Amino acid sequence: MSLRLLQLQCTSEPEGELAELIDSQPVLSRSECTDEGCTIQLLLRAEHAERVLDELREAIEDGPVARLCLLPVAATLPLLEDDEDDVEDAQARDEESPIASGRISREELLSDIEENLGITRVFLFTSLLATFVAALGLVRDDDVVLIGAMVIAPLLGPLVALSLGTVLGDFSLIRRALITTAVGAGPSLL
């Protein structure tokens, strides 16, 4: 069972709908609110993280939450016990869709993909290396060397980001992915 730690950094004590939403979740810890704010930590199952983040996003529009941080939990003691309702829900969900049990949130996916989207020296070097290996394969008429150029795959990260941006309708992500793809594919066109 994967767990996520959701930290809410608040400028003041949460009230109204936001307070009700926080109280309905398993609160791991809560610091006392001072003039500088407070931090609330929620321990969630990974498959519930996206739903809770969506609900919090709606509730914090004009609220006291300054930042939300979602962190993976490697281990926890004492172990969380599954109550019967959670076990029945998990079994029903697994029967409907075996993929849903290992799902991560959109925010985690975006964070992972954005790490591979920058134009770095490593990206430029692997793009040039893949171009050189592909040119060598074409000159020698060697399929194995061409496959080797594909294995280097420097454009895989930007193309996955382009796909995710298209699915989510995130035009900023699409633009950044296209720019990175153009920079990476540029040497091969010369």
mmCIF file of C-alpha atoms in Angstrom:
data_model
loop_
_atom_site.group_PDB
_atom_site.id
_atom_site.type_symbol
_atom_site.label_atom_id
_atom_site.label_comp_id
_atom_site.label_asym_id
_atom_site.label_seq_id
_atom_site.Cartn_x
_atom_site.Cartn_y
_atom_site.Cartn_z
ATOM 1 C CA MET A 1 0.000 0.000 0.000
ATOM 2 C CA SER A 2 1.539 3.298 -1.124
ATOM 3 C CA LEU A 3 1.127 6.304 1.100
ATOM 4 C CA ARG A 4 1.490 10.025 0.493
ATOM 5 C CA LEU A 5 2.109 12.801 2.987
ATOM 6 C CA LEU A 6 0.219 15.968 2.106
ATOM 7 C CA GLN A 7 1.516 19.097 3.826
ATOM 8 C CA LEU A 8 -0.605 22.217 3.915
ATOM 9 C CA GLN A 9 1.289 25.371 4.822
ATOM 10 C CA CYS A 10 -1.321 27.858 5.994
ATOM 11 C CA THR A 11 -1.063 31.564 6.716
ATOM 12 C CA SER A 12 -3.846 31.281 9.320
ATOM 13 C CA GLU A 13 -6.139 28.685 10.876
ATOM 14 C CA PRO A 14 -8.320 26.997 8.187
ATOM 15 C CA GLU A 15 -12.050 27.719 8.471
ATOM 16 C CA GLY A 16 -15.337 26.633 6.912
ATOM 17 C CA GLU A 17 -15.323 24.162 4.027
ATOM 18 C CA LEU A 18 -11.537 23.837 4.131
ATOM 19 C CA ALA A 19 -11.544 22.981 7.855
ATOM 20 C CA GLU A 20 -14.278 20.376 7.299
ATOM 21 C CA LEU A 21 -12.337 18.836 4.428
ATOM 22 C CA ILE A 22 -9.142 18.645 6.491
ATOM 23 C CA ASP A 23 -10.976 17.171 9.483
ATOM 24 C CA SER A 24 -12.482 14.442 7.279
ATOM 25 C CA GLN A 25 -8.970 13.171 6.439
ATOM 26 C CA PRO A 26 -6.549 11.297 8.706
ATOM 27 C CA VAL A 27 -4.545 14.193 10.161
ATOM 28 C CA LEU A 28 -1.035 13.037 11.024
ATOM 29 C CA SER A 29 0.059 16.199 12.780
ATOM 30 C CA ARG A 30 -0.894 19.806 13.134
ATOM 31 C CA SER A 31 1.302 22.611 14.396
ATOM 32 C CA GLU A 32 -0.130 25.422 16.465
ATOM 33 C CA CYS A 33 -1.063 28.431 14.372
ATOM 34 C CA THR A 34 0.970 31.538 15.071
ATOM 35 C CA ASP A 35 1.208 34.906 13.351
ATOM 36 C CA GLU A 36 3.470 33.280 10.755
ATOM 37 C CA GLY A 37 1.036 30.444 10.025
ATOM 38 C CA CYS A 38 0.820 26.720 10.651
ATOM 39 C CA THR A 39 1.517 23.401 8.966
ATOM 40 C CA ILE A 40 -0.975 20.549 8.711
ATOM 41 C CA GLN A 41 0.140 17.091 7.604
ATOM 42 C CA LEU A 42 -2.304 14.541 6.202
ATOM 43 C CA LEU A 43 -1.400 10.887 5.652
ATOM 44 C CA LEU A 44 -3.235 9.527 2.589
ATOM 45 C CA ARG A 45 -3.317 6.394 0.523
ATOM 46 C CA ALA A 46 -1.780 7.110 -2.905
ATOM 47 C CA GLU A 47 -4.987 6.295 -4.758
ATOM 48 C CA HIS A 48 -6.886 8.901 -2.677
ATOM 49 C CA ALA A 49 -4.294 11.661 -3.107
ATOM 50 C CA GLU A 50 -5.602 13.013 -6.414
ATOM 51 C CA ARG A 51 -9.200 13.201 -5.175
ATOM 52 C CA VAL A 52 -8.136 15.008 -1.988
ATOM 53 C CA LEU A 53 -5.895 17.394 -3.955
ATOM 54 C CA ASP A 54 -8.784 18.216 -6.304
ATOM 55 C CA GLU A 55 -11.106 18.895 -3.351
ATOM 56 C CA LEU A 56 -8.455 21.025 -1.644
ATOM 57 C CA ARG A 57 -7.777 22.950 -4.852
ATOM 58 C CA GLU A 58 -11.438 23.989 -4.963
ATOM 59 C CA ALA A 59 -11.514 24.838 -1.246
ATOM 60 C CA ILE A 60 -8.339 26.964 -1.161
ATOM 61 C CA GLU A 61 -9.237 29.477 -3.862
ATOM 62 C CA ASP A 62 -9.267 32.426 -1.461
ATOM 63 C CA GLY A 63 -8.295 30.563 1.698
ATOM 64 C CA PRO A 64 -5.328 30.613 4.025
ATOM 65 C CA VAL A 65 -3.329 27.835 2.319
ATOM 66 C CA ALA A 66 -0.065 29.177 0.951
ATOM 67 C CA ARG A 67 1.337 25.912 -0.417
ATOM 68 C CA LEU A 68 0.482 22.232 -0.804
ATOM 69 C CA CYS A 69 3.312 19.675 -0.860
ATOM 70 C CA LEU A 70 2.738 16.014 -1.747
ATOM 71 C CA LEU A 71 5.515 13.672 -0.609
ATOM 72 C CA PRO A 72 5.935 9.896 -0.961
ATOM 73 C CA VAL A 73 6.101 7.933 2.295
ATOM 74 C CA ALA A 74 8.715 5.165 2.358
ATOM 75 C CA ALA A 75 7.561 3.611 5.640
ATOM 76 C CA THR A 76 5.403 4.331 8.649
ATOM 77 C CA LEU A 77 5.268 2.869 12.144
ATOM 78 C CA PRO A 78 2.966 1.716 13.501
ATOM 79 C CA LEU A 79 1.578 0.194 10.339
ATOM 80 C CA LEU A 80 -1.759 1.485 9.160
ATOM 81 C CA GLU A 81 -4.535 -0.999 9.615
ATOM 82 C CA ASP A 82 -7.060 -1.480 6.842
ATOM 83 C CA ASP A 83 -10.600 -1.093 8.052
ATOM 84 C CA GLU A 84 -13.237 -3.314 6.463
ATOM 85 C CA ASP A 85 -14.742 -0.529 4.329
ATOM 86 C CA ASP A 86 -11.352 0.265 2.778
ATOM 87 C CA VAL A 87 -10.686 -3.417 2.059
ATOM 88 C CA GLU A 88 -14.088 -3.841 0.380
ATOM 89 C CA ASP A 89 -13.605 -0.633 -1.644
ATOM 90 C CA ALA A 90 -10.145 -1.767 -2.766
ATOM 91 C CA GLN A 91 -11.437 -5.193 -3.811
ATOM 92 C CA ALA A 92 -14.311 -3.659 -5.778
ATOM 93 C CA ARG A 93 -11.950 -1.184 -7.434
ATOM 94 C CA ASP A 94 -9.470 -3.937 -8.339
ATOM 95 C CA GLU A 95 -12.249 -6.006 -9.915
ATOM 96 C CA GLU A 96 -13.411 -3.031 -11.986
ATOM 97 C CA SER A 97 -9.973 -1.860 -13.057
ATOM 98 C CA PRO A 98 -6.707 -3.493 -12.036
ATOM 99 C CA ILE A 99 -4.836 -0.379 -13.186
ATOM 100 C CA ALA A 100 -6.535 1.947 -10.686
ATOM 101 C CA SER A 101 -4.855 0.352 -7.672
ATOM 102 C CA GLY A 102 -1.387 1.554 -8.756
ATOM 103 C CA ARG A 103 -2.447 5.012 -9.868
ATOM 104 C CA ILE A 104 -0.505 8.151 -9.008
ATOM 105 C CA SER A 105 -1.853 11.687 -9.020
ATOM 106 C CA ARG A 106 -1.593 14.153 -11.908
ATOM 107 C CA GLU A 107 0.640 16.387 -9.830
ATOM 108 C CA GLU A 108 3.139 13.558 -9.229
ATOM 109 C CA LEU A 109 3.121 12.679 -12.922
ATOM 110 C CA LEU A 110 3.654 16.307 -13.958
ATOM 111 C CA SER A 111 6.485 16.685 -11.469
ATOM 112 C CA ASP A 112 8.248 13.561 -12.764
ATOM 113 C CA ILE A 113 7.861 14.590 -16.402
ATOM 114 C CA GLU A 114 8.988 18.182 -15.863
ATOM 115 C CA GLU A 115 12.284 16.869 -14.457
ATOM 116 C CA ASN A 116 13.072 15.385 -17.894
ATOM 117 C CA LEU A 117 11.937 18.403 -19.887
ATOM 118 C CA GLY A 118 14.824 20.805 -19.463
ATOM 119 C CA ILE A 119 17.480 21.569 -22.042
ATOM 120 C CA THR A 120 20.588 20.495 -20.155
ATOM 121 C CA ARG A 121 24.100 19.564 -21.165
ATOM 122 C CA VAL A 122 23.239 15.889 -20.737
ATOM 123 C CA PHE A 123 20.215 16.257 -23.027
ATOM 124 C CA LEU A 124 22.256 18.060 -25.681
ATOM 125 C CA PHE A 125 25.088 15.517 -25.435
ATOM 126 C CA THR A 126 22.740 12.522 -25.769
ATOM 127 C CA SER A 127 21.006 14.207 -28.722
ATOM 128 C CA LEU A 128 24.344 14.696 -30.470
ATOM 129 C CA LEU A 129 25.443 11.168 -29.571
ATOM 130 C CA ALA A 130 22.211 9.657 -30.936
ATOM 131 C CA THR A 131 22.613 11.726 -34.120
ATOM 132 C CA PHE A 132 26.205 10.534 -34.544
ATOM 133 C CA VAL A 133 25.282 6.876 -33.940
ATOM 134 C CA ALA A 134 22.343 7.112 -36.379
ATOM 135 C CA ALA A 135 24.552 8.726 -39.043
ATOM 136 C CA LEU A 136 27.134 5.995 -38.530
ATOM 137 C CA GLY A 137 24.418 3.358 -38.930
ATOM 138 C CA LEU A 138 23.177 4.951 -42.151
ATOM 139 C CA VAL A 139 26.684 5.225 -43.622
ATOM 140 C CA ARG A 140 27.502 1.605 -42.753
ATOM 141 C CA ASP A 141 23.983 0.412 -43.690
ATOM 142 C CA ASP A 142 23.809 -1.369 -40.330
ATOM 143 C CA ASP A 143 20.397 -1.898 -38.735
ATOM 144 C CA VAL A 144 21.854 -2.783 -35.344
ATOM 145 C CA VAL A 145 23.664 0.555 -35.078
ATOM 146 C CA LEU A 146 20.451 2.384 -36.041
ATOM 147 C CA ILE A 147 18.615 0.535 -33.278
ATOM 148 C CA GLY A 148 21.416 1.600 -30.937
ATOM 149 C CA ALA A 149 20.671 5.233 -31.802
ATOM 150 C CA MET A 150 17.032 4.625 -30.916
ATOM 151 C CA VAL A 151 18.026 3.081 -27.584
ATOM 152 C CA ILE A 152 19.817 6.302 -26.600
ATOM 153 C CA ALA A 153 16.372 7.969 -26.945
ATOM 154 C CA PRO A 154 17.036 11.585 -25.883
ATOM 155 C CA LEU A 155 13.657 12.735 -27.219
ATOM 156 C CA LEU A 156 11.631 10.252 -25.170
ATOM 157 C CA GLY A 157 11.161 12.661 -22.230
ATOM 158 C CA PRO A 158 9.982 15.629 -24.323
ATOM 159 C CA LEU A 159 7.638 13.443 -26.391
ATOM 160 C CA VAL A 160 6.068 11.940 -23.250
ATOM 161 C CA ALA A 161 5.642 15.502 -21.927
ATOM 162 C CA LEU A 162 4.013 16.477 -25.239
ATOM 163 C CA SER A 163 1.594 13.561 -24.914
ATOM 164 C CA LEU A 164 0.708 14.405 -21.313
ATOM 165 C CA GLY A 165 0.282 18.084 -22.169
ATOM 166 C CA THR A 166 -2.074 17.116 -24.991
ATOM 167 C CA VAL A 167 -4.136 14.863 -22.722
ATOM 168 C CA LEU A 168 -4.363 17.475 -19.954
ATOM 169 C CA GLY A 169 -4.798 20.442 -22.311
ATOM 170 C CA ASP A 170 -1.783 22.134 -20.700
ATOM 171 C CA PHE A 171 -0.566 24.480 -23.453
ATOM 172 C CA SER A 172 2.429 25.658 -21.430
ATOM 173 C CA LEU A 173 3.662 22.056 -21.111
ATOM 174 C CA ILE A 174 3.002 21.442 -24.824
ATOM 175 C CA ARG A 175 4.999 24.549 -25.788
ATOM 176 C CA ARG A 176 7.950 23.603 -23.565
ATOM 177 C CA ALA A 177 7.900 20.030 -24.904
ATOM 178 C CA LEU A 178 7.874 21.253 -28.518
ATOM 179 C CA ILE A 179 10.784 23.613 -27.874
ATOM 180 C CA THR A 180 12.810 20.859 -26.190
ATOM 181 C CA THR A 181 11.982 18.435 -29.020
ATOM 182 C CA ALA A 182 13.032 20.994 -31.647
ATOM 183 C CA VAL A 183 16.323 21.651 -29.864
ATOM 184 C CA GLY A 184 16.980 17.915 -29.528
ATOM 185 C CA ALA A 185 16.022 17.078 -33.110
ATOM 186 C CA GLY A 186 17.857 20.084 -34.566
ATOM 187 C CA PRO A 187 21.303 18.451 -34.835
ATOM 188 C CA SER A 188 19.886 15.436 -36.645
ATOM 189 C CA LEU A 189 18.416 17.645 -39.372
ATOM 190 C CA LEU A 190 21.766 19.271 -40.086
#
